[in-house]
Amino acid sequence: LDFHQFGTTVERSYFLTAEQQTNCTSDDARYDYMLALKGNIKLYWKLVLDPFNNNNNNNNNNNNADWIDVQLSHLGKAWVAFGVAEDENGMMVGSDAIICRPALSAAIGEQPLKYHMSSVDQSGVYPMASFRQTLADTSCTQNGDGDGNGDGDSDDDETILRFTKKLVEDGENPISKTNATTFLYAIGGGNILTKHVFANSFNLDVNKCPLDTDSGHITTGGNHKARWVAHGIFGTLAFAVAVPSSLASAFLRQLMPTTWIFFHVYGNIVALTLTLITFLIAVLATSKSGEEHFTDPHGKIGLSLLVLSLFQILGGVLRPDKVTRQNPVRITKRNIWKWLHHVLGSTILSLGLYQVGDGLSMFAEDYGTYNLAPVYFVMLAICLSIVGGAKLWVSLFVEERTFRGTGVDTEVE
C-alpha cells in the first residue's frame, strides 16, 4: 500500500490491534479485508459475484468474482468520497468517485452516486449519466452523538459509505483484480458538499493484504483555503482599492491640482505590486492543488489583468512629451497615448472590479461560506455613485479658471 497524502490531518482516529494493522484482518464478518487510512478512515472490502444475478451465492473465493463490496467508515460527521484514479499519479481530475452526501441522503435519487471529476472546482464534480449509475447496495448513513474517543462505542460520530461496484465498466476507470489500483478518498468539513478538508490517494491490490501500510509519500492536493483567502485580500486591495483610487485622483484632479499626479502614479505602482502578489499566490495554490493553470475564466482574466497592468505602467514611463501645435485638432503621439492610457485604465478598472465579485462567489461555492458578492456589488454601486456625484459637482461649481495661470497641468500625466 503506497500512500500519497495531501490536505490537513485530523486528530481523532480508530483504534486497531497490531494484527489488524499488519494483516488487514477485518473486524466485520461481512468483509475479507480492512485497512485504517489516514484521516480517520477505515476501509473494508471483499470481491463478490454479480449482486444482480440471483443464481450467484457470492462465494468470495470464486475466481469469477468481478464486483467489489466496499465500506468506507469515517470517524466524524461529514461527506465522504471514494474514487478510482485515472492513473498511478492519483490526482483528482480524471478520477471517478462515489460520494456519500449526508445532507441529501434522504432525498429520492440522492443515495451514493457515481461522479465524474473533471476539475477540482465543485462545478467540475457532477453525477455520471443515469445509465452509468450501476452501483448496488448503496447507503450513506451517520450515527453517534459524539464523545469522539475513537473506541467504536455508540457515542462516536461516524459516517458510513457502502456500495458494491463492478470492477471493470465501459467508460470508467477500472479496478484491477491482479495488480495494484490507485484509489482516492476525501473527507468534507461538514455534510454539505464543498471542498474537502482532507484527501488521500493510495495504491492497493484488492486481492492481497498490503505489507507496507504507510509509506507517507507527499504529493499535491488539499483545499488551500488560507492561500485563497490571502489571494482574495490582496486582489481586493489591488482592484477594489488601489486601482479605483488611482483613477479617481485623475478623474477629480480639479480638487487637488498640485497633488493628484502623485496619487495617480503611486497608486498605479501600488496596484501593480498588489496584482503581482495576488497572481503569485494564485499560481502557488493552483500548483499545489494539482490543477492546470489558466483554464477557467477567472484565471484567464487574472492573467490578463497582470499583463494589462504591466503595459499601463510601461506606458506611463514611455509617455510622449507634449508639443506646441498651431492646429488644435491635429493628431499627435501625445493624443494617441492619452486615448490608449484612458482605455487601458478603464479596462483594468472594469475587469478588476468584476474579478473581485467573481472571486467572492467562487470562494463561497468552494468552501460553503456566505457569498459576499452581493454585498460587495452594493457597496461598489454606492462608491461609484459618490465619485460620479463628485465629478458632477466639480463640473458645475469648480471653475477651470481657478487653475489657470498657476502653471499646473490638469490633464492626465
PDB file of C-alpha atoms in Angstrom, residues 11 39 56 60 77 80 112 117 139 146-148 170 182 184 232 243 247 266 284 305 319 321 331 350 358 360 382 400:
ATOM      1  CA  GLU A  11      -6.594  14.288  15.412  1.00  0.00           C
ATOM      2  CA  GLY A  39      -7.929  10.962   8.125  1.00  0.00           C
ATOM      3  CA  ASN A  56     -24.780 -16.411  -7.592  1.00  0.00           C
ATOM      4  CA  ASN A  60     -15.676 -14.723  -2.159  1.00  0.00           C
ATOM      5  CA  LYS A  77     -19.873  13.624  10.559  1.00  0.00           C
ATOM      6  CA  VAL A  80     -17.030  11.274   2.307  1.00  0.00           C
ATOM      7  CA  PRO A 112     -24.485   7.459  -3.180  1.00  0.00           C
ATOM      8  CA  MET A 117     -14.354  14.712 -11.645  1.00  0.00           C
ATOM      9  CA  SER A 139     -26.143   3.611   1.521  1.00  0.00           C
ATOM     10  CA  GLY A 146     -20.016  12.418  19.601  1.00  0.00           C
ATOM     11  CA  ASP A 147     -17.757  11.586  22.500  1.00  0.00           C
ATOM     12  CA  GLY A 148     -15.103  11.263  19.795  1.00  0.00           C
ATOM     13  CA  ASP A 170     -17.065   0.792 -20.052  1.00  0.00           C
ATOM     14  CA  THR A 182      -4.738   3.696  -7.394  1.00  0.00           C
ATOM     15  CA  LEU A 184      -8.604   8.112  -3.685  1.00  0.00           C
ATOM     16  CA  GLY A 232      -8.723  37.425  -2.203  1.00  0.00           C
ATOM     17  CA  VAL A 243      -6.899  50.971  -8.943  1.00  0.00           C
ATOM     18  CA  LEU A 247      -8.250  56.592 -11.384  1.00  0.00           C
ATOM     19  CA  TYR A 266       1.987  55.894  -6.935  1.00  0.00           C
ATOM     20  CA  LEU A 284       1.186  28.707  -5.932  1.00  0.00           C
ATOM     21  CA  LEU A 305      -5.107  41.932 -15.640  1.00  0.00           C
ATOM     22  CA  ARG A 319       4.698  58.825 -22.175  1.00  0.00           C
ATOM     23  CA  ASP A 321       6.248  64.787 -24.388  1.00  0.00           C
ATOM     24  CA  ILE A 331      -3.473  64.122 -34.043  1.00  0.00           C
ATOM     25  CA  SER A 350     -13.859  47.213 -15.083  1.00  0.00           C
ATOM     26  CA  ASP A 358     -16.470  36.686  -9.161  1.00  0.00           C
ATOM     27  CA  LEU A 360     -16.105  36.058  -3.747  1.00  0.00           C
ATOM     28  CA  ILE A 382     -22.572  53.315  -3.688  1.00  0.00           C
ATOM     29  CA  GLU A 400     -11.396  75.672 -14.601  1.00  0.00           C
TER      30      GLU A 400
END
